[in-house]
Amino acid sequence: MPIYNYGSINIDHVYRVPHLVLPGETLSSHHYRQVLGGKGANQSIALARAGSEVFHIGRYNVADQALVQPLIEAGVAAEHLETVNEPSGHAIIQVDDQAENSIILYAGANHSFTVTDLANSLQAAKAGDWLLLQNECSCTQAMIELAAARGLKIAFNPAPMNAAVKDLPLDKLSFLFVTQVEVCQLLNLPTEPLPTLEDLVALLQARWPDTLVVITLGSKGAASVYQGQLEFVPAVPVQAVDTTGAGGTFTGYFLHAWMQGQSLRAALERAGKASALCVQRVGASSSIPTAAEVDAFKQ
Ligand code: RIB
């Protein structure tokens, strides 16, 4: 089943630092690397490495052709990759010695899409195909509405979260991928203390009765809530060196497993293993494991 991923493509400038820089501080980094990133591109690579047929709808600057090579090499279909004159999206990423990160984004070409562009990009999509989106590109609301009107199933990861997300037509989603904090923001719940997963089940059932909600819990694991049923899978314990890209890895591997007919528990377990491999490597797209690596991973 094809999946269209309307997703960001970023140049990630990754700096290893002893600690995340403080206000007013000038800090020397001890390592620098430039890699392909963007939550959208990371998700597409994870989907393709997991085994899905993925069409990435994305844009980058005409001078950055080499940027998208990892997408092509992973097997992502290039029909909807376009070059534009705007600068490519980019991210300034600090990763400290405890694997904490902080990210500054510049949207650039990711925000160059118009509603007409997006309607054109879905022309070959058929009812029952999937659309995946995150929140780093322009015209997200229009894309959800266009896809819903064509009968596509829609999966959305509202990261990075902002105030506009609450006004999106979230009732049209089949899947929603969120962190525990993001789900609180969407449901207007306090985050101190965070509600338990059990508390969230009834609230999610009432708010989005037909949407499968996947809640990622970082080093604790991940859960799914669907039609009042909670499934929780603990994380595989590993020593993380860089968590950048772990969310995209999880989303791609989860979606692929689910589309292959695996149970929710099996899909959560598969995605958890893939993310555990990802966080043990540095970088975003460069740290996403292949299906063979996930198969071989022993806990
Ligand atoms: O989730 C990690 C990603 O967020 C990075 O690759 C960066 O580009 C930002 O989009």
Coordinates of C-alpha atoms and ligand atoms in Angstrom, one line a residue:
M1 CA 0.0 0.0 0.0
P2 CA 1.7 3.3 -1.0
I3 CA 2.2 6.0 1.5
Y4 CA 2.6 9.7 0.6
N5 CA 4.7 11.6 3.0
Y6 CA 4.3 15.4 2.9
G7 CA 7.5 16.1 4.8
S8 CA 10.3 18.5 5.7
I9 CA 13.8 18.1 4.3
N10 CA 16.4 19.8 6.4
I11 CA 20.2 20.1 6.5
D12 CA 21.0 19.2 10.1
H13 CA 24.1 20.9 11.5
V14 CA 24.9 18.8 14.5
Y15 CA 27.3 20.1 17.2
R16 CA 28.5 17.8 20.0
V17 CA 28.8 20.0 23.1
P18 CA 29.7 19.3 26.8
H19 CA 26.3 20.9 27.8
L20 CA 23.5 22.7 25.9
V21 CA 24.6 26.3 25.5
L22 CA 23.3 28.7 28.2
P23 CA 21.8 32.2 27.5
G24 CA 24.7 34.6 26.9
E25 CA 27.3 31.8 26.8
T26 CA 29.8 31.1 23.9
L27 CA 30.6 27.4 23.9
S28 CA 33.1 25.4 21.9
S29 CA 31.8 22.2 20.3
H30 CA 34.0 19.2 20.1
H31 CA 32.5 17.6 16.9
Y32 CA 30.5 18.9 13.9
R33 CA 28.7 17.0 11.3
Q34 CA 26.2 17.9 8.5
V35 CA 23.6 15.3 7.7
L36 CA 20.2 15.0 6.0
G37 CA 17.4 15.5 8.6
G38 CA 13.9 16.9 8.9
K39 CA 11.2 15.0 10.6
G40 CA 9.6 14.3 7.3
A41 CA 12.7 13.0 5.6
N42 CA 13.6 10.9 8.7
Q43 CA 10.1 9.3 8.6
S44 CA 10.4 8.6 4.8
I45 CA 13.8 6.9 5.3
A46 CA 12.4 4.8 8.2
L47 CA 9.4 3.8 6.2
A48 CA 11.5 2.9 3.2
R49 CA 14.1 1.0 5.3
A50 CA 11.3 -0.8 7.0
G51 CA 10.0 -1.9 3.5
S52 CA 7.2 0.5 2.6
E53 CA 6.6 2.1 -0.8
V54 CA 7.0 5.8 0.0
F55 CA 6.5 8.9 -2.1
H56 CA 8.1 11.8 -0.4
I57 CA 6.5 15.2 -1.2
G58 CA 9.2 17.7 -0.3
R59 CA 11.4 20.6 -1.5
Y60 CA 14.9 21.8 -1.1
N61 CA 17.2 24.4 -2.7
V62 CA 18.5 23.7 -6.2
A63 CA 22.1 23.8 -5.0
D64 CA 21.5 21.0 -2.4
Q65 CA 21.0 18.1 -4.7
A66 CA 23.4 15.9 -2.7
L67 CA 21.1 16.5 0.3
V68 CA 18.4 14.2 -0.8
Q69 CA 20.7 11.3 -1.8
P70 CA 20.1 9.4 1.4
L71 CA 16.3 9.5 0.6
I72 CA 17.0 8.0 -2.9
E73 CA 19.4 5.5 -1.6
A74 CA 16.9 4.3 1.0
G75 CA 14.4 3.6 -1.8
V76 CA 12.1 6.6 -1.4
A77 CA 10.3 7.5 -4.7
A78 CA 11.5 10.8 -6.0
E79 CA 8.6 11.9 -8.3
H80 CA 7.4 14.5 -5.8
L81 CA 10.9 15.8 -4.7
E82 CA 11.3 19.3 -6.1
T83 CA 14.0 22.0 -6.2
V84 CA 13.2 25.6 -5.5
N85 CA 15.1 28.9 -5.1
E86 CA 14.4 29.3 -1.4
P87 CA 17.2 28.1 0.9
S88 CA 16.7 24.5 2.1
G89 CA 15.2 24.0 5.5
H90 CA 17.9 23.6 8.1
A91 CA 18.3 22.7 11.8
I92 CA 21.0 23.8 14.2
I93 CA 21.3 20.9 16.6
Q94 CA 23.3 20.7 19.9
V95 CA 23.7 17.2 21.4
D96 CA 25.4 17.1 24.8
D97 CA 27.3 14.3 26.5
Q98 CA 24.2 13.0 28.1
A99 CA 22.4 12.7 24.7
E100 CA 20.1 15.6 25.4
N101 CA 19.5 17.8 22.4
S102 CA 18.1 21.2 21.5
I103 CA 17.1 22.2 18.0
I104 CA 16.6 25.5 16.2
L105 CA 14.7 25.2 12.9
Y106 CA 14.6 27.3 9.8
A107 CA 11.7 26.2 7.5
G108 CA 13.0 27.6 4.2
A109 CA 11.8 25.5 1.2
N110 CA 9.6 23.4 3.5
H111 CA 7.3 26.4 3.7
S112 CA 7.2 27.1 -0.1
F113 CA 4.2 24.8 -0.8
T114 CA 0.8 26.3 -1.8
V115 CA -2.6 24.6 -1.7
T116 CA -2.5 24.2 -5.5
D117 CA 1.0 22.5 -5.3
L118 CA -0.4 20.1 -2.7
A119 CA -3.5 19.3 -4.7
N120 CA -1.2 18.5 -7.7
S121 CA 1.0 16.3 -5.6
L122 CA -1.9 14.0 -4.6
Q123 CA -3.4 13.6 -8.1
A124 CA -2.3 10.0 -8.5
A125 CA -3.3 9.1 -4.9
K126 CA -6.2 6.7 -4.6
A127 CA -8.7 6.1 -1.8
G128 CA -7.2 3.9 0.8
D129 CA -3.6 5.1 0.2
W130 CA -1.9 6.7 3.2
L131 CA -0.8 10.3 3.8
L132 CA 1.7 11.0 6.6
L133 CA 2.5 14.5 7.8
Q134 CA 4.5 16.2 10.5
N135 CA 4.3 19.9 11.4
E136 CA 7.3 21.4 9.6
C137 CA 5.7 22.3 6.2
S138 CA 3.3 24.9 5.1
C139 CA -0.5 24.5 4.4
T140 CA -0.9 21.5 6.7
Q141 CA -4.6 22.1 7.2
A142 CA -5.2 22.2 3.5
M143 CA -3.2 19.0 3.0
I144 CA -5.3 17.1 5.6
E145 CA -8.5 18.3 4.0
L146 CA -7.3 17.5 0.4
A147 CA -6.3 14.0 1.5
A148 CA -9.5 13.4 3.4
A149 CA -11.6 14.5 0.4
R150 CA -9.7 11.9 -1.7
G151 CA -10.4 9.1 0.8
L152 CA -6.8 8.8 2.0
K153 CA -6.0 7.5 5.4
I154 CA -4.1 10.1 7.3
A155 CA -1.4 9.8 9.9
F156 CA -0.1 13.0 11.7
N157 CA 2.8 13.7 14.0
P158 CA 2.2 17.3 15.2
A159 CA 5.8 18.0 15.9
P160 CA 7.1 20.6 16.5
M161 CA 3.9 21.4 18.4
N162 CA 2.5 24.9 18.1
A163 CA -0.8 26.7 18.9
A164 CA -2.1 26.2 15.4
V165 CA -2.3 22.4 15.8
K166 CA -5.4 22.5 18.0
D167 CA -7.3 24.2 15.1
L168 CA -6.4 21.5 12.5
P169 CA -9.1 19.1 11.5
L170 CA -7.7 16.3 13.7
D171 CA -11.0 14.4 13.6
K172 CA -10.0 13.4 10.0
L173 CA -7.0 11.5 11.2
S174 CA -6.7 7.7 11.3
F175 CA -3.4 7.9 13.3
L176 CA -2.0 10.5 15.7
F177 CA 1.6 10.2 16.9
V178 CA 2.3 12.3 20.0
T179 CA 4.4 12.6 23.1
Q180 CA 2.8 12.6 26.5
V181 CA 3.3 16.4 26.7
E182 CA 1.8 16.9 23.3
V183 CA -1.3 14.9 24.0
C184 CA -1.8 17.1 27.2
Q185 CA -1.5 20.2 25.1
L186 CA -4.0 19.0 22.6
L187 CA -6.5 18.0 25.4
N188 CA -5.9 21.1 27.5
L189 CA -4.6 19.0 30.4
P190 CA -1.9 20.1 32.9
T191 CA 1.5 18.5 32.4
E192 CA 2.6 18.8 36.1
P193 CA 2.1 16.1 37.0
L194 CA 1.6 14.3 33.7
P195 CA -1.7 12.3 33.6
T196 CA -1.3 8.5 33.6
L197 CA -1.9 6.5 30.4
E198 CA -5.0 5.0 32.1
D199 CA -6.4 8.6 32.6
L200 CA -5.8 9.4 29.0
V201 CA -7.7 6.4 27.6
A202 CA -11.2 7.7 28.3
L203 CA -10.3 11.3 27.4
L204 CA -8.9 10.2 24.0
Q205 CA -11.8 7.9 23.3
A206 CA -14.2 10.8 24.0
R207 CA -12.2 13.3 21.9
W208 CA -11.2 11.1 18.9
P209 CA -13.2 7.9 19.0
D210 CA -12.0 6.6 15.6
T211 CA -8.4 7.7 15.8
L212 CA -5.5 5.4 16.8
V213 CA -3.3 7.5 19.1
V214 CA 0.3 6.4 19.6
I215 CA 2.0 8.0 22.6
T216 CA 5.8 7.9 22.7
L217 CA 7.3 8.0 26.2
G218 CA 11.0 8.4 25.4
S219 CA 13.1 6.0 27.5
K220 CA 10.0 4.6 29.2
G221 CA 8.5 3.1 26.0
A222 CA 5.4 3.7 23.9
A223 CA 1.7 3.1 24.1
S224 CA -1.3 3.0 21.8
V225 CA -4.8 4.0 22.6
Y226 CA -7.6 2.8 20.3
Q227 CA -11.3 2.5 20.9
G228 CA -10.8 2.6 24.7
Q229 CA -8.0 -0.1 24.7
L230 CA -4.6 0.7 26.0
E231 CA -1.5 -1.2 24.9
F232 CA 1.9 -0.4 26.5
V233 CA 5.3 -1.6 25.5
P234 CA 8.4 -0.7 27.6
A235 CA 11.5 0.7 25.8
V236 CA 14.4 -1.6 25.1
P237 CA 17.1 -0.4 27.6
V238 CA 20.1 0.9 25.7
Q239 CA 22.8 3.6 26.3
A240 CA 21.6 6.6 24.1
V241 CA 24.2 8.8 22.5
D242 CA 21.9 10.9 20.4
T243 CA 18.1 10.7 20.3
T244 CA 17.7 12.9 17.1
G245 CA 15.6 11.0 14.6
A246 CA 14.3 8.5 17.1
G247 CA 10.7 9.9 16.7
G248 CA 10.8 9.6 12.9
T249 CA 12.3 6.1 13.1
F250 CA 9.5 5.0 15.5
T251 CA 6.8 6.5 13.3
G252 CA 8.1 4.9 10.1
Y253 CA 8.6 1.4 11.6
F254 CA 5.3 1.5 13.5
L255 CA 3.3 2.5 10.4
H256 CA 5.0 -0.1 8.2
A257 CA 4.4 -2.9 10.7
W258 CA 0.7 -1.8 11.1
M259 CA 0.2 -1.6 7.3
Q260 CA 1.6 -5.2 7.1
G261 CA -1.2 -6.4 9.3
Q262 CA 0.8 -6.8 12.5
S263 CA -1.0 -6.3 15.9
L264 CA -0.6 -3.1 17.8
R265 CA 1.7 -4.7 20.3
A266 CA 3.9 -6.2 17.6
A267 CA 4.0 -2.8 15.8
L268 CA 5.0 -1.0 19.0
E269 CA 7.7 -3.6 19.7
R270 CA 9.1 -3.4 16.2
A271 CA 9.2 0.4 16.3
G272 CA 10.7 0.3 19.8
K273 CA 13.6 -1.9 18.6
A274 CA 14.2 0.4 15.6
S275 CA 14.3 3.5 17.9
A276 CA 16.6 1.7 20.3
L277 CA 19.1 1.1 17.5
C278 CA 18.7 4.7 16.3
V279 CA 19.5 6.4 19.6
Q280 CA 22.8 4.5 19.9
R281 CA 24.1 6.3 16.8
V282 CA 24.8 9.9 16.0
G283 CA 22.7 11.9 13.6
A284 CA 19.2 11.8 12.2
S285 CA 18.7 10.1 8.8
S286 CA 22.2 8.5 9.2
S287 CA 21.1 6.6 12.4
I288 CA 17.9 5.0 11.1
P289 CA 18.4 1.2 11.0
T290 CA 17.6 -1.1 8.1
A291 CA 15.0 -3.8 8.5
A292 CA 17.8 -6.4 8.6
E293 CA 19.4 -4.6 11.5
V294 CA 16.1 -4.5 13.4
D295 CA 15.5 -8.2 12.7
A296 CA 19.0 -9.0 14.0
F297 CA 18.7 -6.8 17.1
K298 CA 18.8 -8.8 20.3
Q299 CA 17.5 -7.2 23.5
Ligands
RIB1 O1 13.3 15.0 14.8 C1 14.6 15.3 14.5 C2 14.5 16.3 13.3 O2 13.9 17.5 13.8 C3 15.9 16.7 12.9 O3 16.4 15.9 11.8 C4 15.7 18.2 12.5 O4 15.9 18.5 11.1 C5 14.3 18.5 12.9 O5 13.4 18.5 11.9

